[in-house]
């Protein structure tokens, strides 16, 4: 009896086990196209053994658990490649937009505009007094400058857009981290090891981790069940079991690293800044002292590996002062205050050599520790191209940040340097010449912050203060008939003379032109006007660069790519375009083309470009722009190459993972037939047992 | 390698491969539509940079071509004007020869004189030729006519001439249609007003002259009808009285036409001590302003630097000549600057601006050459400049307008010997004119060769551009065909694979 009923129970166990197998197989077939679904299979175990007379007899089959096919080793490699691929994807996307801005292969752009500008000045050398030629030159100049402005504008827009994209991605990262933590909690609740494995939850968690790795680089440590820790490659925890950590995208925070001695002294100094830049500025105090009384510091743009140099190749040293004397370093105005108040200093606002401040003048990525301390994880690249391993290095976020800070920021600085130098060099030539009409009154286009600070001092607020040299500048005064009344020169010493000093020198009785001219300061700008309504004046040789720096008798105004424009004085009256110069006895000959000739020579002259942290470049304007274009091209080509390389690796790994965990219809269909036969065989067992019973029951009759 | 192929990887790779083939095809398509290999800087970063630089270069060369056309126009005009002037001079020479022969009567001389007067006016209008709106011979004052007719004086008494010059020259006001011949009939060293008589019809009739009010206390003003001449007392003290109308021992004056130059010249050089009281002078042939900066005035010789581009770049470490108490000489491009340290306190950093008067209109005709396309009228035709007769190569003989004026004076006053003198001088001025014409011709040649060179350079640049930028059409078409084939092959194999499935057989 035991034998026959055991056949029944064996048959029954076979039936239910086969049914389970069929169910799992049909689930696999149904999910053949589901993303992230891992093929499931049933683990069959033979039933317990009973000791009987002939020995141990089995009791059928048990469908023990459903497991999924998944290779975690391949998955770990795949996650790394996914991060790398998406980093370069984000970088490439950004770079191709920038490339579109500078792509002149099949259209006209900034290069051809610049070329037209110089060609127009070439035409002015043969027709110096022609109004039509002058007007054409002014129109073409305006076209050139509007290209600068629109390029700068587009780059700014790209920056805004990438910031928005980053903000959205950071929100996604935080949401994913929470989801993973939730899934971990659920896994912990539902899993019973060896019996009940929540395969669907595991698949979901793997999918979420993949999504996370495409945004940030991840390192997964699996301690079984829901105890999975996800860290970034630099070590920050994103998810630890059931708790999720947060990233925020917010304006940069200044980091204070005071020396031990400074801490003991109780210093409350803090560095402040105005402006924004794409690099992080590390300030290190060189000589200590109180703020405003001798303390100096040097600046590094790559975290302290190399320091910004001055013209002689030595570390540039700046004076640490309070907010009344902000020092311009690169794109920032820097000053010091107390920790609580940027506008005051106290007796304990002291600095000692070795104190460090890191300014982050941009929106940055922060990770918060459990204690609530923010850690700066914004991706950073050193000058040699290596990534800062203590920060984020992979994923779309890293790509976006590197695009914004290293590439886009670089290009913006280069374009600004080009605009700055072009304005200076053109004005330097133009301001020493003379137009067809003399001036009755002129106001400079550049202002100072304080008319009593020496013009060459970085705290004067004058944009071109660093380009002034020691020398003198000529002035010529005329009467209403156009006859020269007097000519005189004013000496300029940029280290000693402030704007007020220059005004005083022009008005000084000892200066022959002072009887015919009055100089004054309006809106912190230089104003020169004739003493009588019939007096007029012209400008001449200037070895100091004073006129170009103050913006009198200039052609261009502005100093960066966003704000270059044509000086309104010239646009209103083409006679003020200087093609000639003041000759013998104040003569302005209409056929004089000396200034126009000098301007055309500028096209092939090597001039200096300054980008902070990169030293001085000496090239022609055209060459500088074409090397910018070539840089953008090279960066884009490199990103594209990396993208396809990493992409190829990533898809290979994906193939390998799919080979393990995806559903093959042929296999499942075969399994379907197999389990069908097994079911039929199991059913046969039942019917066999049934006929055996019948036989035994039939024995009595 | 035995691998498990799943549905997802199957379809995934079909899609990927199709995409790859198609995007390669599209890239080739773009190249064939633009005919360019470089359609974005990333296609060839270095090449993109070369393309931009070459385009700028070609644009510059096109501009030089425009300058060449302008320069050719100016120089051709100058050339033909100078040729016309030379022809004119030849005609005038013939007249002068006639006037110099003894067989010509007074009346004839008068007729010749009026003909020459007409030629004189024609000469002035030729010298005032302009190309378009630009005067050719006014220096840089191209909006001003080069010469204006005026009256000038010459005499037969060298002692008198010396005294006139010593006294600061003379000023003539008023106008006359015929030469005024003045003879002094007496002397007066006390009142400085020696008696004189003048004739406006070549010596036939005489009128006594009078004195008017001079504009300065040490001057006298002689009045001769509608014309006055003012000169210093000392000049009038040196006259010799004429015994009669034919006395050539006495002092005679001819007041006859001449031309005054209204343009500007290349002659004067001003030196301004920019931030110092020390004065200096400069000599040489400067083409533009030069700035000089004293870097080290402590030793002897001094160290200085100069700048020819308005102070943007300085060439340093130049050594001056020997330093004395009153002179330091420094060589700069264009000439020599000499400063006198005794006139002020010389210190390091002092700067001097050398400001030459510029009258040359230069046009750049090639990357390495520029040509002066105009002329300074007074250096070609002479005339009057800065209130004195222009000296051409050190003497007044080559001064065309002055010679013409004197000839008119002698013809209208029936002076045969004077005509002979003038005839000798005309040869000198014609020779000078031909030298100038030769120089214009030489410049035209330079412009012509610059034209050829610029065209060659343009061709070269165009070829470079094409080499770097253009796609090789044959290679492109071959690649296109290849890729099309590859794409079709991928489509075929993919569709074959996709159709196979166990479902068909169960």
Tab-separated table of C-alpha atoms in Angstrom, chain B residues 109-419:
chain	number	residue	atom	x	y	z
B	109	UNK	CA	59.081	140.081	-77.429
B	110	UNK	CA	55.864	141.387	-75.945
B	111	UNK	CA	53.867	138.947	-78.051
B	112	UNK	CA	56.137	136.092	-77.061
B	113	UNK	CA	55.793	137.229	-73.460
B	114	UNK	CA	52.028	137.001	-73.520
B	115	UNK	CA	52.210	133.526	-75.104
B	116	UNK	CA	54.609	132.367	-72.415
B	117	UNK	CA	52.306	133.844	-69.767
B	118	UNK	CA	49.515	131.612	-71.085
B	119	UNK	CA	51.828	128.623	-70.949
B	120	UNK	CA	52.675	129.551	-67.370
B	121	UNK	CA	49.055	129.347	-66.342
B	122	UNK	CA	48.761	126.026	-68.156
B	123	UNK	CA	51.798	124.807	-66.241
B	124	UNK	CA	50.124	125.679	-62.950
B	125	UNK	CA	46.978	123.808	-63.878
B	126	UNK	CA	49.045	120.757	-64.889
B	127	UNK	CA	50.840	120.869	-61.542
B	128	UNK	CA	47.421	120.921	-59.895
B	129	UNK	CA	46.320	117.702	-61.614
B	130	UNK	CA	44.280	115.407	-59.461
B	131	UNK	CA	43.366	111.748	-59.712
B	132	UNK	CA	39.677	111.638	-58.937
B	133	UNK	CA	39.366	113.959	-55.951
B	134	UNK	CA	42.973	113.630	-54.849
B	135	UNK	CA	45.615	116.195	-55.835
B	136	UNK	CA	48.719	114.373	-57.028
B	137	UNK	CA	51.384	116.877	-56.130
B	138	UNK	CA	50.217	118.457	-52.874
B	139	UNK	CA	51.898	116.006	-50.552
B	140	UNK	CA	49.356	114.613	-48.122
B	141	UNK	CA	47.070	117.630	-48.412
B	142	UNK	CA	45.254	115.930	-51.260
B	143	UNK	CA	42.186	118.176	-50.952
B	144	UNK	CA	44.237	121.311	-51.717
B	145	UNK	CA	45.427	122.453	-55.128
B	146	UNK	CA	49.209	122.245	-55.191
B	147	UNK	CA	50.085	125.651	-56.578
B	148	UNK	CA	48.562	129.104	-56.658
B	149	UNK	CA	49.715	131.895	-58.912
B	150	UNK	CA	51.359	134.808	-57.128
B	151	UNK	CA	53.744	137.691	-57.724
B	152	UNK	CA	57.451	137.499	-56.938
B	153	UNK	CA	60.449	139.753	-57.288
B	154	UNK	CA	63.930	139.297	-58.730
B	155	UNK	CA	66.625	141.921	-59.226
B	156	UNK	CA	69.910	142.378	-61.047
B	157	UNK	CA	71.852	143.523	-57.969
B	158	UNK	CA	73.376	140.717	-55.869
B	159	UNK	CA	74.347	143.068	-53.034
B	160	UNK	CA	70.755	144.225	-52.878
B	161	UNK	CA	69.557	140.575	-52.869
B	162	UNK	CA	71.844	139.741	-49.961
B	163	UNK	CA	70.508	142.658	-47.947
B	164	UNK	CA	66.915	141.733	-48.746
B	165	UNK	CA	67.500	138.202	-47.454
B	166	UNK	CA	69.303	139.482	-44.378
B	167	UNK	CA	66.385	141.760	-43.679
B	168	UNK	CA	63.927	138.882	-43.685
B	169	UNK	CA	62.774	138.843	-47.308
B	170	UNK	CA	59.929	140.839	-48.835
B	171	UNK	CA	56.116	140.733	-49.020
B	172	UNK	CA	54.182	141.591	-52.165
B	173	UNK	CA	50.504	142.506	-52.086
B	174	UNK	CA	48.154	143.341	-54.895
B	175	UNK	CA	47.990	142.118	-58.460
B	176	UNK	CA	49.120	143.177	-61.905
B	177	UNK	CA	48.564	141.806	-65.371
B	178	UNK	CA	51.932	142.849	-66.720
B	179	UNK	CA	55.405	142.707	-65.256
B	180	UNK	CA	56.311	145.787	-63.239
B	181	UNK	CA	59.839	147.020	-63.840
B	182	UNK	CA	61.223	149.147	-60.980
B	183	UNK	CA	64.364	151.305	-61.196
B	184	UNK	CA	65.881	153.145	-58.263
B	185	UNK	CA	66.726	156.685	-59.244
B	186	UNK	CA	68.334	157.749	-56.030
B	187	UNK	CA	69.672	156.522	-52.688
B	188	UNK	CA	68.633	157.354	-49.160
B	189	UNK	CA	70.486	155.781	-46.272
B	190	UNK	CA	68.903	158.136	-43.763
B	191	UNK	CA	65.176	157.948	-44.366
B	192	UNK	CA	65.418	154.531	-46.010
B	193	UNK	CA	63.172	155.693	-48.858
B	194	UNK	CA	65.327	156.002	-52.025
B	195	UNK	CA	63.470	157.467	-55.002
B	196	UNK	CA	62.319	155.069	-57.674
B	197	UNK	CA	60.283	154.890	-60.854
B	198	UNK	CA	58.314	152.018	-62.294
B	199	UNK	CA	56.935	150.973	-65.663
B	200	UNK	CA	54.100	148.566	-66.435
B	201	UNK	CA	54.593	148.488	-70.177
B	202	UNK	CA	58.098	147.140	-70.482
B	203	UNK	CA	59.968	150.407	-70.071
B	204	UNK	CA	58.091	152.589	-72.547
B	205	UNK	CA	56.513	154.854	-69.979
B	206	UNK	CA	57.614	155.513	-66.434
B	207	UNK	CA	55.815	156.640	-63.318
B	208	UNK	CA	57.416	157.864	-60.131
B	209	UNK	CA	56.863	155.530	-57.215
B	210	UNK	CA	55.840	156.463	-53.691
B	211	UNK	CA	56.088	154.979	-50.225
B	212	UNK	CA	53.171	153.821	-48.134
B	213	UNK	CA	52.847	152.787	-44.467
B	214	UNK	CA	54.792	149.675	-43.631
B	215	UNK	CA	53.343	147.090	-41.283
B	216	UNK	CA	56.470	146.907	-39.124
B	217	UNK	CA	58.631	149.811	-37.874
B	218	UNK	CA	61.873	148.677	-39.468
B	219	UNK	CA	60.266	148.116	-42.901
B	220	UNK	CA	59.369	150.291	-45.849
B	221	UNK	CA	56.484	149.788	-48.237
B	222	UNK	CA	56.967	150.751	-51.884
B	223	UNK	CA	53.759	151.495	-53.802
B	224	UNK	CA	53.613	150.875	-57.541
B	225	UNK	CA	50.067	151.427	-58.592
B	226	UNK	CA	48.005	148.411	-57.539
B	227	UNK	CA	50.991	146.530	-56.169
B	228	UNK	CA	52.987	147.136	-53.003
B	229	UNK	CA	56.227	145.519	-51.920
B	230	UNK	CA	57.487	145.718	-48.338
B	231	UNK	CA	61.072	145.056	-47.256
B	232	UNK	CA	63.520	145.934	-44.472
B	233	UNK	CA	65.217	149.334	-44.206
B	234	UNK	CA	68.593	147.695	-44.575
B	235	UNK	CA	67.676	146.363	-48.018
B	236	UNK	CA	66.713	149.796	-49.297
B	237	UNK	CA	69.969	151.226	-48.011
B	238	UNK	CA	71.874	148.909	-50.351
B	239	UNK	CA	70.386	150.120	-53.642
B	240	UNK	CA	72.433	151.759	-56.349
B	241	UNK	CA	70.855	154.597	-58.276
B	242	UNK	CA	70.371	154.341	-62.019
B	243	UNK	CA	71.667	157.213	-64.079
B	244	UNK	CA	69.051	156.676	-66.775
B	245	UNK	CA	66.550	154.169	-68.056
B	246	UNK	CA	69.218	152.046	-69.737
B	247	UNK	CA	71.734	152.087	-66.916
B	248	UNK	CA	72.293	148.445	-66.057
B	249	UNK	CA	74.686	149.372	-63.240
B	250	UNK	CA	71.822	150.549	-61.075
B	251	UNK	CA	69.417	148.428	-59.099
B	252	UNK	CA	66.446	147.216	-61.079
B	253	UNK	CA	63.567	145.043	-59.784
B	254	UNK	CA	61.195	142.870	-61.832
B	255	UNK	CA	57.831	142.071	-60.260
B	256	UNK	CA	56.482	139.186	-62.250
B	257	UNK	CA	54.357	136.019	-61.788
B	258	UNK	CA	55.406	132.952	-59.869
B	259	UNK	CA	53.612	130.085	-58.111
B	260	UNK	CA	53.393	129.453	-54.381
B	261	UNK	CA	53.230	125.829	-53.149
B	262	UNK	CA	50.205	125.179	-50.897
B	263	UNK	CA	50.748	121.547	-50.028
B	264	UNK	CA	52.996	120.031	-47.353
B	265	UNK	CA	56.482	118.600	-47.537
B	266	UNK	CA	58.726	115.940	-46.041
B	267	UNK	CA	61.340	118.410	-44.872
B	268	UNK	CA	60.756	119.479	-41.289
B	269	UNK	CA	61.332	117.242	-38.282
B	270	UNK	CA	60.119	118.253	-34.808
B	271	UNK	CA	61.538	116.699	-31.650
B	272	UNK	CA	59.408	116.935	-28.511
B	273	UNK	CA	60.833	116.114	-25.119
B	274	UNK	CA	57.843	114.145	-23.902
B	275	UNK	CA	58.497	113.976	-20.182
B	276	UNK	CA	61.649	116.010	-19.922
B	277	UNK	CA	62.945	119.554	-20.476
B	278	UNK	CA	65.914	118.412	-22.508
B	279	UNK	CA	65.736	119.536	-26.141
B	280	UNK	CA	66.968	117.796	-29.223
B	281	UNK	CA	67.014	117.814	-33.017
B	282	UNK	CA	66.722	115.071	-35.556
B	283	UNK	CA	68.085	114.717	-39.054
B	284	UNK	CA	67.421	112.083	-41.637
B	285	UNK	CA	64.649	110.636	-43.748
B	286	UNK	CA	61.912	109.411	-41.408
B	287	UNK	CA	58.830	107.759	-42.797
B	288	UNK	CA	56.831	108.037	-39.576
B	289	UNK	CA	56.949	109.044	-35.932
B	290	UNK	CA	59.667	107.434	-33.811
B	291	UNK	CA	59.772	107.363	-30.000
B	292	UNK	CA	63.094	107.168	-28.180
B	293	UNK	CA	63.447	106.229	-24.507
B	294	UNK	CA	66.610	106.675	-22.415
B	295	UNK	CA	67.141	103.510	-20.396
B	296	UNK	CA	70.504	104.166	-18.802
B	297	UNK	CA	71.936	107.675	-18.751
B	298	UNK	CA	74.574	107.010	-16.092
B	299	UNK	CA	77.412	105.760	-18.245
B	300	UNK	CA	79.006	106.900	-21.456
B	301	UNK	CA	77.762	105.842	-23.922
B	302	UNK	CA	74.057	105.770	-22.907
B	303	UNK	CA	71.684	102.878	-23.465
B	304	UNK	CA	68.348	103.673	-25.131
B	305	UNK	CA	65.424	101.990	-26.879
B	306	UNK	CA	63.191	103.107	-29.715
B	307	UNK	CA	59.703	102.320	-30.950
B	308	UNK	CA	58.328	102.807	-34.475
B	309	UNK	CA	54.803	101.577	-33.755
B	310	UNK	CA	53.543	104.151	-31.292
B	311	UNK	CA	55.022	102.635	-28.142
B	312	UNK	CA	53.524	99.135	-28.474
B	313	UNK	CA	56.843	97.389	-28.993
B	314	UNK	CA	60.294	98.705	-28.081
B	315	UNK	CA	63.649	97.682	-29.500
B	316	UNK	CA	66.077	97.959	-26.628
B	317	UNK	CA	69.762	97.828	-25.775
B	318	UNK	CA	70.847	100.402	-28.307
B	319	UNK	CA	74.119	102.171	-27.605
B	320	UNK	CA	74.437	105.889	-28.207
B	321	UNK	CA	77.444	107.758	-29.563
B	322	UNK	CA	80.003	109.440	-27.317
B	323	UNK	CA	78.456	111.540	-24.543
B	324	UNK	CA	79.627	115.144	-24.214
B	325	UNK	CA	78.253	117.905	-22.019
B	326	UNK	CA	76.146	119.281	-24.839
B	327	UNK	CA	75.406	116.368	-27.113
B	328	UNK	CA	74.377	112.748	-27.156
B	329	UNK	CA	73.677	111.232	-30.570
B	330	UNK	CA	71.464	108.208	-31.048
B	331	UNK	CA	70.760	106.312	-34.263
B	332	UNK	CA	67.187	105.226	-34.948
B	333	UNK	CA	65.481	103.839	-38.070
B	334	UNK	CA	65.312	106.832	-40.410
B	335	UNK	CA	68.047	109.045	-39.032
B	336	UNK	CA	69.878	110.450	-36.041
B	337	UNK	CA	68.531	112.066	-32.881
B	338	UNK	CA	70.856	114.476	-31.115
B	339	UNK	CA	69.937	115.747	-27.669
B	340	UNK	CA	71.599	118.467	-25.619
B	341	UNK	CA	71.751	117.363	-21.967
B	342	UNK	CA	72.777	120.826	-20.856
B	343	UNK	CA	69.280	122.162	-21.612
B	344	UNK	CA	67.609	120.206	-18.825
B	345	UNK	CA	67.952	117.393	-16.324
B	346	UNK	CA	68.361	114.125	-18.196
B	347	UNK	CA	67.341	110.994	-16.313
B	348	UNK	CA	66.443	107.370	-16.954
B	349	UNK	CA	63.006	106.949	-18.499
B	350	UNK	CA	63.055	110.280	-20.373
B	351	UNK	CA	61.376	109.980	-23.748
B	352	UNK	CA	61.653	111.937	-26.990
B	353	UNK	CA	59.068	111.945	-29.759
B	354	UNK	CA	60.536	112.439	-33.248
B	355	UNK	CA	57.709	113.836	-35.393
B	356	UNK	CA	58.648	114.265	-39.047
B	357	UNK	CA	56.427	116.132	-41.420
B	358	UNK	CA	54.960	113.484	-43.725
B	359	UNK	CA	53.892	114.248	-47.277
B	360	UNK	CA	54.100	110.813	-48.865
B	361	UNK	CA	50.939	108.894	-49.664
B	362	UNK	CA	52.112	105.293	-49.491
B	363	UNK	CA	50.051	102.297	-50.573
B	364	UNK	CA	50.880	98.705	-49.683
B	365	UNK	CA	50.934	96.747	-52.929
B	366	UNK	CA	52.261	93.421	-51.702
B	367	UNK	CA	53.094	91.749	-48.378
B	368	UNK	CA	56.602	93.134	-48.600
B	369	UNK	CA	56.372	96.299	-50.675
B	370	UNK	CA	54.718	99.658	-50.431
B	371	UNK	CA	54.881	102.400	-53.051
B	372	UNK	CA	54.603	106.179	-52.735
B	373	UNK	CA	52.026	107.237	-55.299
B	374	UNK	CA	52.070	111.022	-55.015
B	375	UNK	CA	54.638	113.787	-55.219
B	376	UNK	CA	55.628	116.918	-53.322
B	377	UNK	CA	55.002	119.688	-55.842
B	378	UNK	CA	57.712	122.012	-54.637
B	379	UNK	CA	60.349	119.289	-55.018
B	380	UNK	CA	59.305	118.750	-58.638
B	381	UNK	CA	58.249	122.132	-59.985
B	382	UNK	CA	59.889	124.493	-57.520
B	383	UNK	CA	57.895	127.658	-56.881
B	384	UNK	CA	57.763	129.534	-53.603
B	385	UNK	CA	57.558	127.742	-50.212
B	386	UNK	CA	57.878	129.207	-46.728
B	387	UNK	CA	58.291	132.668	-48.292
B	388	UNK	CA	61.367	131.845	-50.289
B	389	UNK	CA	62.233	130.423	-53.676
B	390	UNK	CA	62.632	126.672	-53.507
B	391	UNK	CA	66.120	125.317	-54.102
B	392	UNK	CA	66.276	122.159	-56.171
B	393	UNK	CA	69.490	120.242	-55.515
B	394	UNK	CA	71.029	123.260	-53.831
B	395	UNK	CA	70.350	125.949	-56.434
B	396	UNK	CA	67.442	128.011	-57.699
B	397	UNK	CA	68.298	127.054	-61.284
B	398	UNK	CA	66.172	123.953	-61.286
B	399	UNK	CA	63.132	125.881	-59.982
B	400	UNK	CA	60.806	125.677	-62.977
B	401	UNK	CA	58.175	128.178	-61.877
B	402	UNK	CA	60.765	130.742	-60.860
B	403	UNK	CA	62.602	130.355	-64.148
B	404	UNK	CA	59.319	130.738	-66.052
B	405	UNK	CA	58.410	133.761	-64.014
B	406	UNK	CA	61.761	135.410	-64.659
B	407	UNK	CA	61.439	134.613	-68.374
B	408	UNK	CA	58.032	136.290	-68.486
B	409	UNK	CA	59.505	139.260	-66.661
B	410	UNK	CA	62.396	139.596	-69.130
B	411	UNK	CA	60.215	139.068	-72.188
B	412	UNK	CA	57.716	141.669	-71.089
B	413	UNK	CA	60.479	144.131	-70.282
B	414	UNK	CA	62.381	143.452	-73.463
B	415	UNK	CA	65.500	142.136	-71.755
B	416	UNK	CA	67.463	140.005	-74.201
B	417	UNK	CA	70.249	139.087	-71.784
B	418	UNK	CA	67.719	138.027	-69.189
B	419	UNK	CA	66.056	135.736	-71.708
